[in-house]
PDB file of C-alpha atoms in Angstrom:
ATOM      1  CA  MET A   1      -0.175   0.065   0.313  1.00  0.00           C
ATOM      2  CA  TYR A   2       1.174   3.144  -1.209  1.00  0.00           C
ATOM      3  CA  SER A   3       1.975   6.016   1.746  1.00  0.00           C
ATOM      4  CA  VAL A   4       3.668   8.928  -0.501  1.00  0.00           C
ATOM      5  CA  ILE A   5       2.623  10.021  -3.901  1.00  0.00           C
ATOM      6  CA  VAL A   6       4.976  12.250  -6.226  1.00  0.00           C
ATOM      7  CA  VAL A   7       3.580  14.003  -9.050  1.00  0.00           C
ATOM      8  CA  PRO A   8       6.218  14.906 -11.655  1.00  0.00           C
ATOM      9  CA  PRO A   9       6.355  17.909 -13.418  1.00  0.00           C
ATOM     10  CA  ALA A  10       3.340  18.982 -15.874  1.00  0.00           C
ATOM     11  CA  CYS A  11       1.713  15.587 -14.676  1.00  0.00           C
ATOM     12  CA  ALA A  12      -1.731  15.802 -15.509  1.00  0.00           C
ATOM     13  CA  ARG A  13      -3.153  12.437 -15.305  1.00  0.00           C
ATOM     14  CA  PRO A  14      -3.157   9.967 -12.343  1.00  0.00           C
ATOM     15  CA  ASP A  15      -1.052   7.426 -14.390  1.00  0.00           C
ATOM     16  CA  GLY A  16       1.661   9.338 -14.382  1.00  0.00           C
ATOM     17  CA  GLN A  17       1.662   9.980 -10.777  1.00  0.00           C
ATOM     18  CA  ILE A  18       4.407   7.647  -8.816  1.00  0.00           C
ATOM     19  CA  ARG A  19       3.352   6.045  -5.849  1.00  0.00           C
ATOM     20  CA  ILE A  20       5.662   4.787  -3.171  1.00  0.00           C
ATOM     21  CA  GLY A  21       5.116   2.813   0.124  1.00  0.00           C
ATOM     22  CA  ALA A  22       6.461   3.021   3.507  1.00  0.00           C
ATOM     23  CA  GLY A  23      10.291   2.487   3.601  1.00  0.00           C
ATOM     24  CA  GLU A  24      10.636   2.719  -0.351  1.00  0.00           C
ATOM     25  CA  ARG A  25      12.977   5.014  -1.519  1.00  0.00           C
ATOM     26  CA  LEU A  26      12.510   7.383  -4.932  1.00  0.00           C
ATOM     27  CA  ALA A  27      15.784   9.102  -6.446  1.00  0.00           C
ATOM     28  CA  PHE A  28      15.005  12.113  -8.528  1.00  0.00           C
ATOM     29  CA  GLY A  29      17.699  13.615 -10.656  1.00  0.00           C
ATOM     30  CA  ARG A  30      18.632  14.580 -14.439  1.00  0.00           C
ATOM     31  CA  ASP A  31      19.713  11.015 -15.200  1.00  0.00           C
ATOM     32  CA  GLY A  32      21.340   7.843 -13.526  1.00  0.00           C
ATOM     33  CA  THR A  33      17.763   7.660 -11.397  1.00  0.00           C
ATOM     34  CA  GLY A  34      16.814   4.239 -13.278  1.00  0.00           C
ATOM     35  CA  SER A  35      13.097   4.075 -12.214  1.00  0.00           C
ATOM     36  CA  GLY A  36      13.276   7.245 -10.233  1.00  0.00           C
ATOM     37  CA  LEU A  37      12.039  10.781 -11.399  1.00  0.00           C
ATOM     38  CA  THR A  38      14.160  12.183 -13.982  1.00  0.00           C
ATOM     39  CA  ILE A  39      14.116  16.137 -14.393  1.00  0.00           C
ATOM     40  CA  ALA A  40      15.192  16.765 -17.943  1.00  0.00           C
ATOM     41  CA  HIS A  41      16.862  20.258 -17.254  1.00  0.00           C
ATOM     42  CA  GLU A  42      21.116  20.932 -17.381  1.00  0.00           C
ATOM     43  CA  GLY A  43      20.896  22.749 -13.905  1.00  0.00           C
ATOM     44  CA  VAL A  44      19.790  19.659 -11.982  1.00  0.00           C
ATOM     45  CA  SER A  45      22.268  17.221 -10.736  1.00  0.00           C
ATOM     46  CA  ARG A  46      22.511  13.872 -12.334  1.00  0.00           C
ATOM     47  CA  ILE A  47      21.358  12.298  -9.162  1.00  0.00           C
ATOM     48  CA  ALA A  48      20.115  15.296  -7.051  1.00  0.00           C
ATOM     49  CA  GLY A  49      18.248  13.796  -4.070  1.00  0.00           C
ATOM     50  CA  GLU A  50      15.922  11.190  -2.545  1.00  0.00           C
ATOM     51  CA  ILE A  51      13.000  10.613  -1.557  1.00  0.00           C
ATOM     52  CA  THR A  52      12.112   8.160   1.303  1.00  0.00           C
ATOM     53  CA  ALA A  53       8.121   7.086   2.198  1.00  0.00           C
ATOM     54  CA  HIS A  54       6.943   6.697   5.980  1.00  0.00           C
ATOM     55  CA  HIS A  55       3.302   5.786   6.802  1.00  0.00           C
ATOM     56  CA  ASN A  56       2.000   9.510   6.863  1.00  0.00           C
ATOM     57  CA  PHE A  57       5.151  11.837   6.097  1.00  0.00           C
ATOM     58  CA  TRP A  58       8.628  11.527   3.872  1.00  0.00           C
ATOM     59  CA  LEU A  59      11.970  12.175   4.159  1.00  0.00           C
ATOM     60  CA  LEU A  60      14.137  14.198   1.697  1.00  0.00           C
ATOM     61  CA  SER A  61      17.649  13.856   0.818  1.00  0.00           C
ATOM     62  CA  ASN A  62      19.726  16.634  -0.801  1.00  0.00           C
ATOM     63  CA  LEU A  63      22.179  15.041  -2.844  1.00  0.00           C
ATOM     64  CA  SER A  64      23.513  18.049  -4.583  1.00  0.00           C
ATOM     65  CA  GLU A  65      26.747  19.730  -3.737  1.00  0.00           C
ATOM     66  CA  ASP A  66      25.788  23.524  -3.833  1.00  0.00           C
ATOM     67  CA  GLN A  67      21.947  23.934  -3.972  1.00  0.00           C
ATOM     68  CA  THR A  68      19.764  24.461  -1.167  1.00  0.00           C
ATOM     69  CA  TYR A  69      16.175  22.910  -2.140  1.00  0.00           C
ATOM     70  CA  VAL A  70      12.931  24.285  -0.689  1.00  0.00           C
ATOM     71  CA  VAL A  71       9.992  22.609   0.628  1.00  0.00           C
ATOM     72  CA  GLU A  72       6.768  24.533   0.408  1.00  0.00           C
ATOM     73  CA  ASN A  73       3.374  23.924   1.759  1.00  0.00           C
ATOM     74  CA  PRO A  74       0.991  25.444  -0.864  1.00  0.00           C
ATOM     75  CA  GLU A  75      -1.641  25.826   1.519  1.00  0.00           C
ATOM     76  CA  GLY A  76       0.174  26.930   4.418  1.00  0.00           C
ATOM     77  CA  ALA A  77       0.547  30.855   3.679  1.00  0.00           C
ATOM     78  CA  GLY A  78       4.451  30.477   2.849  1.00  0.00           C
ATOM     79  CA  GLU A  79       5.068  28.048   5.523  1.00  0.00           C
ATOM     80  CA  HIS A  80       8.147  26.311   4.210  1.00  0.00           C
ATOM     81  CA  ILE A  81      11.401  24.236   5.230  1.00  0.00           C
ATOM     82  CA  LYS A  82      15.044  24.682   3.329  1.00  0.00           C
ATOM     83  CA  VAL A  83      17.063  21.630   3.273  1.00  0.00           C
ATOM     84  CA  ALA A  84      20.729  22.148   2.711  1.00  0.00           C
ATOM     85  CA  PRO A  85      23.002  20.633   0.201  1.00  0.00           C
ATOM     86  CA  GLY A  86      24.158  17.283   1.645  1.00  0.00           C
ATOM     87  CA  ARG A  87      21.528  17.050   4.175  1.00  0.00           C
ATOM     88  CA  VAL A  88      19.986  13.566   4.593  1.00  0.00           C
ATOM     89  CA  ASP A  89      16.569  12.337   5.362  1.00  0.00           C
ATOM     90  CA  ALA A  90      14.915  15.799   6.363  1.00  0.00           C
ATOM     91  CA  PRO A  91      11.405  15.296   7.355  1.00  0.00           C
ATOM     92  CA  VAL A  92       8.550  16.988   6.064  1.00  0.00           C
ATOM     93  CA  PRO A  93       5.486  16.851   7.887  1.00  0.00           C
ATOM     94  CA  PHE A  94       3.474  18.787   4.937  1.00  0.00           C
ATOM     95  CA  GLU A  95       0.019  16.561   3.815  1.00  0.00           C
ATOM     96  CA  PHE A  96       0.831  18.587   0.328  1.00  0.00           C
ATOM     97  CA  ALA A  97       4.178  19.672  -0.187  1.00  0.00           C
ATOM     98  CA  ARG A  98       6.033  21.363  -3.456  1.00  0.00           C
ATOM     99  CA  VAL A  99       9.525  20.700  -3.634  1.00  0.00           C
ATOM    100  CA  VAL A 100      11.461  23.633  -5.745  1.00  0.00           C
ATOM    101  CA  LEU A 101      14.692  22.962  -7.229  1.00  0.00           C
ATOM    102  CA  PRO A 102      17.019  26.211  -8.438  1.00  0.00           C
ATOM    103  CA  ALA A 103      18.720  24.933 -11.842  1.00  0.00           C
ATOM    104  CA  ALA A 104      20.622  27.369 -13.748  1.00  0.00           C
ATOM    105  CA  GLY A 105      18.286  30.185 -13.299  1.00  0.00           C
ATOM    106  CA  ASP A 106      15.077  28.359 -13.349  1.00  0.00           C
ATOM    107  CA  LEU A 107      12.990  27.174 -10.456  1.00  0.00           C
ATOM    108  CA  LEU A 108      11.846  23.801 -11.275  1.00  0.00           C
ATOM    109  CA  THR A 109       8.918  22.147  -8.843  1.00  0.00           C
ATOM    110  CA  PHE A 110       7.405  18.900  -8.253  1.00  0.00           C
ATOM    111  CA  ASP A 111       4.506  17.418  -5.894  1.00  0.00           C
ATOM    112  CA  VAL A 112       4.292  15.278  -3.035  1.00  0.00           C
ATOM    113  CA  TRP A 113       1.429  14.023  -1.624  1.00  0.00           C
ATOM    114  CA  ALA A 114       1.268  12.315   1.662  1.00  0.00           C
ATOM    115  CA  PRO A 115      -2.559  11.216   2.079  1.00  0.00           C
ATOM    116  CA  ARG A 116      -2.193   8.813   4.933  1.00  0.00           C
ATOM    117  CA  HIS A 117      -2.262  11.756   7.391  1.00  0.00           C
ATOM    118  CA  THR A 118      -4.216  10.901  10.687  1.00  0.00           C
ATOM    119  CA  PHE A 119      -5.828  13.175  13.403  1.00  0.00           C
ATOM    120  CA  ARG A 120      -6.689  12.119  16.664  1.00  0.00           C
ATOM    121  CA  SER A 121      -9.071  13.662  18.818  1.00  0.00           C
ATOM    122  CA  THR A 122      -7.741  15.484  22.009  1.00  0.00           C
ATOM    123  CA  ALA A 123     -10.726  14.690  24.055  1.00  0.00           C
ATOM    124  CA  ARG A 124      -9.848  11.733  26.535  1.00  0.00           C
ATOM    125  CA  HIS A 125     -12.792  11.081  28.360  1.00  0.00           C
ATOM    126  CA  GLY A 126     -10.913  10.589  31.747  1.00  0.00           C
ATOM    127  CA  LEU A 127     -10.039   6.962  29.771  1.00  0.00           C
ATOM    128  CA  SER A 128      -6.110   5.843  30.132  1.00  0.00           C
ATOM    129  CA  GLY A 129      -4.279   4.696  26.952  1.00  0.00           C
ATOM    130  CA  THR A 130      -4.107   5.732  23.290  1.00  0.00           C
ATOM    131  CA  PRO A 131      -7.166   7.450  21.683  1.00  0.00           C
ATOM    132  CA  THR A 132      -8.845   5.913  18.792  1.00  0.00           C
ATOM    133  CA  ALA A 133      -7.854   7.160  15.300  1.00  0.00           C
ATOM    134  CA  PRO A 134     -11.164   8.368  13.071  1.00  0.00           C
ATOM    135  CA  ALA A 135     -11.912   6.128   9.991  1.00  0.00           C
ATOM    136  CA  PHE A 136     -11.301   9.183   7.790  1.00  0.00           C
ATOM    137  CA  ALA A 137      -8.775  11.810   8.637  1.00  0.00           C
ATOM    138  CA  LEU A 138     -10.235  14.874   7.216  1.00  0.00           C
ATOM    139  CA  ASP A 139      -8.594  18.262   7.992  1.00  0.00           C
ATOM    140  CA  ARG A 140     -11.502  20.879   7.885  1.00  0.00           C
ATOM    141  CA  THR A 141      -8.738  23.828   7.322  1.00  0.00           C
ATOM    142  CA  LYS A 142      -8.007  22.582   3.812  1.00  0.00           C
ATOM    143  CA  ARG A 143      -8.750  23.248   0.634  1.00  0.00           C
ATOM    144  CA  TYR A 144     -10.071  20.021  -0.106  1.00  0.00           C
ATOM    145  CA  PHE A 145     -12.600  20.102   2.524  1.00  0.00           C
ATOM    146  CA  ALA A 146     -14.185  23.275   1.019  1.00  0.00           C
ATOM    147  CA  VAL A 147     -14.451  21.302  -2.198  1.00  0.00           C
ATOM    148  CA  LEU A 148     -16.096  18.295  -0.483  1.00  0.00           C
ATOM    149  CA  ALA A 149     -18.531  20.784   1.656  1.00  0.00           C
ATOM    150  CA  ALA A 150     -19.531  22.545  -1.954  1.00  0.00           C
ATOM    151  CA  LEU A 151     -20.454  18.951  -3.608  1.00  0.00           C
ATOM    152  CA  CYS A 152     -22.851  18.011  -0.753  1.00  0.00           C
ATOM    153  CA  GLU A 153     -24.293  21.188   0.129  1.00  0.00           C
ATOM    154  CA  PRO A 154     -27.594  20.654  -2.210  1.00  0.00           C
ATOM    155  CA  ARG A 155     -28.349  17.735  -0.472  1.00  0.00           C
ATOM    156  CA  LEU A 156     -27.466  19.076   2.895  1.00  0.00           C
ATOM    157  CA  ARG A 157     -29.827  21.852   2.529  1.00  0.00           C
ATOM    158  CA  GLY A 158     -32.770  19.435   2.514  1.00  0.00           C
ATOM    159  CA  GLU A 159     -32.670  18.103  -1.164  1.00  0.00           C
ATOM    160  CA  PRO A 160     -31.371  14.673  -0.944  1.00  0.00           C
ATOM    161  CA  HIS A 161     -31.961  13.653  -4.631  1.00  0.00           C
ATOM    162  CA  ALA A 162     -30.370  17.043  -6.008  1.00  0.00           C
ATOM    163  CA  PRO A 163     -28.198  16.814  -8.899  1.00  0.00           C
ATOM    164  CA  LEU A 164     -24.534  17.327  -7.760  1.00  0.00           C
ATOM    165  CA  PRO A 165     -22.905  20.555  -8.705  1.00  0.00           C
ATOM    166  CA  ALA A 166     -21.191  20.803 -12.088  1.00  0.00           C
ATOM    167  CA  VAL A 167     -17.387  21.824 -11.687  1.00  0.00           C
ATOM    168  CA  GLU A 168     -18.318  25.346 -13.339  1.00  0.00           C
ATOM    169  CA  GLN A 169     -20.875  25.526 -10.282  1.00  0.00           C
ATOM    170  CA  LEU A 170     -18.487  24.398  -7.781  1.00  0.00           C
ATOM    171  CA  VAL A 171     -15.720  27.149  -8.831  1.00  0.00           C
ATOM    172  CA  GLU A 172     -18.605  30.002  -8.702  1.00  0.00           C
ATOM    173  CA  ARG A 173     -19.424  28.411  -5.239  1.00  0.00           C
ATOM    174  CA  LEU A 174     -16.203  28.360  -3.803  1.00  0.00           C
ATOM    175  CA  ARG A 175     -14.704  31.767  -5.044  1.00  0.00           C
ATOM    176  CA  PRO A 176     -16.256  33.922  -2.146  1.00  0.00           C
ATOM    177  CA  ALA A 177     -14.170  32.020   0.262  1.00  0.00           C
ATOM    178  CA  TRP A 178     -11.189  30.946  -2.108  1.00  0.00           C
ATOM    179  CA  PRO A 179     -10.816  33.772  -4.939  1.00  0.00           C
ATOM    180  CA  THR A 180      -7.928  32.033  -6.879  1.00  0.00           C
ATOM    181  CA  VAL A 181      -9.951  28.927  -7.464  1.00  0.00           C
ATOM    182  CA  SER A 182     -10.032  27.360 -10.975  1.00  0.00           C
ATOM    183  CA  ARG A 183     -11.629  24.309 -12.660  1.00  0.00           C
ATOM    184  CA  SER A 184      -7.905  22.968 -12.525  1.00  0.00           C
ATOM    185  CA  ALA A 185      -7.954  23.170  -8.482  1.00  0.00           C
ATOM    186  CA  VAL A 186     -11.226  21.857  -8.133  1.00  0.00           C
ATOM    187  CA  TYR A 187     -10.226  18.732  -9.980  1.00  0.00           C
ATOM    188  CA  TRP A 188      -7.327  18.447  -8.450  1.00  0.00           C
ATOM    189  CA  ASN A 189      -8.729  18.427  -5.315  1.00  0.00           C
ATOM    190  CA  ILE A 190     -11.676  15.909  -6.288  1.00  0.00           C
ATOM    191  CA  ASP A 191      -8.831  13.510  -7.619  1.00  0.00           C
ATOM    192  CA  TYR A 192      -7.405  13.952  -4.192  1.00  0.00           C
ATOM    193  CA  LEU A 193     -10.040  13.465  -2.165  1.00  0.00           C
ATOM    194  CA  ALA A 194     -11.029  10.100  -3.859  1.00  0.00           C
ATOM    195  CA  LEU A 195      -7.123   9.265  -2.730  1.00  0.00           C
ATOM    196  CA  LYS A 196      -7.634  10.698   0.891  1.00  0.00           C
ATOM    197  CA  LEU A 197     -10.541   8.644   1.226  1.00  0.00           C
ATOM    198  CA  ARG A 198      -9.351   5.575  -0.116  1.00  0.00           C
ATOM    199  CA  LEU A 199     -12.221   5.079  -3.115  1.00  0.00           C
ATOM    200  CA  ARG A 200     -11.616   2.507  -5.907  1.00  0.00           C
ATOM    201  CA  PRO A 201     -10.799   4.515  -8.976  1.00  0.00           C
ATOM    202  CA  ALA A 202     -13.280   4.503 -11.902  1.00  0.00           C
ATOM    203  CA  PRO A 203     -11.939   2.126 -14.431  1.00  0.00           C
ATOM    204  CA  ASP A 204      -9.260   4.115 -16.872  1.00  0.00           C
ATOM    205  CA  THR A 205     -11.501   3.042 -19.963  1.00  0.00           C
ATOM    206  CA  ALA A 206     -14.387   5.277 -18.799  1.00  0.00           C
ATOM    207  CA  GLU A 207     -14.451   8.804 -20.467  1.00  0.00           C
ATOM    208  CA  THR A 208     -12.993  11.660 -18.475  1.00  0.00           C
ATOM    209  CA  GLY A 209     -16.564  13.280 -17.891  1.00  0.00           C
ATOM    210  CA  GLN A 210     -17.830  10.105 -16.438  1.00  0.00           C
ATOM    211  CA  ARG A 211     -14.959   9.211 -14.112  1.00  0.00           C
ATOM    212  CA  VAL A 212     -15.489  12.882 -12.768  1.00  0.00           C
ATOM    213  CA  ASN A 213     -19.195  12.548 -12.068  1.00  0.00           C
ATOM    214  CA  GLY A 214     -18.854   8.551 -10.791  1.00  0.00           C
ATOM    215  CA  LYS A 215     -16.024  10.052  -8.427  1.00  0.00           C
ATOM    216  CA  LYS A 216     -18.240  12.926  -7.109  1.00  0.00           C
ATOM    217  CA  GLU A 217     -21.245  10.960  -6.902  1.00  0.00           C
ATOM    218  CA  THR A 218     -19.366   8.488  -4.935  1.00  0.00           C
ATOM    219  CA  LEU A 219     -17.681  10.993  -2.150  1.00  0.00           C
ATOM    220  CA  VAL A 220     -20.772  12.767  -1.769  1.00  0.00           C
ATOM    221  CA  SER A 221     -22.496   9.412  -0.807  1.00  0.00           C
ATOM    222  CA  LEU A 222     -19.618   8.568   1.456  1.00  0.00           C
ATOM    223  CA  ALA A 223     -19.510  12.014   3.198  1.00  0.00           C
ATOM    224  CA  LEU A 224     -23.072  12.228   3.816  1.00  0.00           C
ATOM    225  CA  ARG A 225     -23.481   8.377   4.693  1.00  0.00           C
ATOM    226  CA  PHE A 226     -20.782   8.899   7.224  1.00  0.00           C
ATOM    227  CA  ASP A 227     -21.572  12.613   8.682  1.00  0.00           C
ATOM    228  CA  LEU A 228     -17.902  13.696   7.454  1.00  0.00           C
ATOM    229  CA  VAL A 229     -19.615  16.696   6.291  1.00  0.00           C
ATOM    230  CA  ARG A 230     -22.490  18.289   8.406  1.00  0.00           C
ATOM    231  CA  GLU A 231     -24.820  21.111   7.714  1.00  0.00           C
ATOM    232  CA  ASP A 232     -22.801  23.656   9.772  1.00  0.00           C
ATOM    233  CA  ASP A 233     -19.409  22.577   8.047  1.00  0.00           C
ATOM    234  CA  LEU A 234     -20.411  24.711   5.557  1.00  0.00           C
ATOM    235  CA  VAL A 235     -19.231  27.750   7.235  1.00  0.00           C
ATOM    236  CA  VAL A 236     -16.027  26.817   5.259  1.00  0.00           C
ATOM    237  CA  LEU A 237     -18.089  28.488   1.973  1.00  0.00           C
ATOM    238  CA  ALA A 238     -18.135  31.580   3.831  1.00  0.00           C
ATOM    239  CA  PRO A 239     -16.825  34.492   2.368  1.00  0.00           C
ATOM    240  CA  VAL A 240     -13.268  35.377   3.454  1.00  0.00           C
ATOM    241  CA  THR A 241     -12.399  39.013   4.616  1.00  0.00           C
ATOM    242  CA  SER A 242     -10.281  41.078   1.800  1.00  0.00           C
ATOM    243  CA  ASP A 243      -7.306  41.623   4.070  1.00  0.00           C
ATOM    244  CA  LEU A 244      -6.489  37.701   4.280  1.00  0.00           C
ATOM    245  CA  TYR A 245      -5.593  38.072   0.692  1.00  0.00           C
ATOM    246  CA  GLY A 246      -3.785  41.354   0.544  1.00  0.00           C
TER     247      GLY A 246
END
């Protein structure tokens, strides 16, 4: 079972993603990486680094001689870590991460997802021992949860058989809370939710539109059946104040 997903540059399809399980390693660089991630740029070292997967986080080794790598949290308002040249097995805690490599005047990026992140309740109810982990680990501060809430909204509003919103409708519904939302971002988050909630992927032979519609229906069915999204969660769709975005 995979625990980390590496999304190569310009990867537009799930079959282009690289899945690695706990304890497995993935080298990346210009060449010489075997079955690893090849980044074809003259400014990237032949073997530039290595990713090691753990259950719900990953390690980054910077194998370059003189370049610092930056790992950004795309949803973290500038949150990032720096990995110095020669640093081995630097832990990366972000659920979503973007690795930035300086390369001969360019900044090259690829994404790494850690969808196995889990969360425990802090309420102990006076009992000793380890708390029970939730069946579905969702972070309500993430944009993927806002997308799930927007998907569920029509049926949460008392229309149990309402058709699910199209991607264009989701974009318009999300815009007040997420001004920079786009169609591609919504598609990305729907795909990520399917990974996060461990849904069985639709057949690759299905047409793209059918795959997306089937995925949305399955996500909403699961979310409403197990109360992953409730009506009071729709507050995540409320408009943000302008000063949050500068």
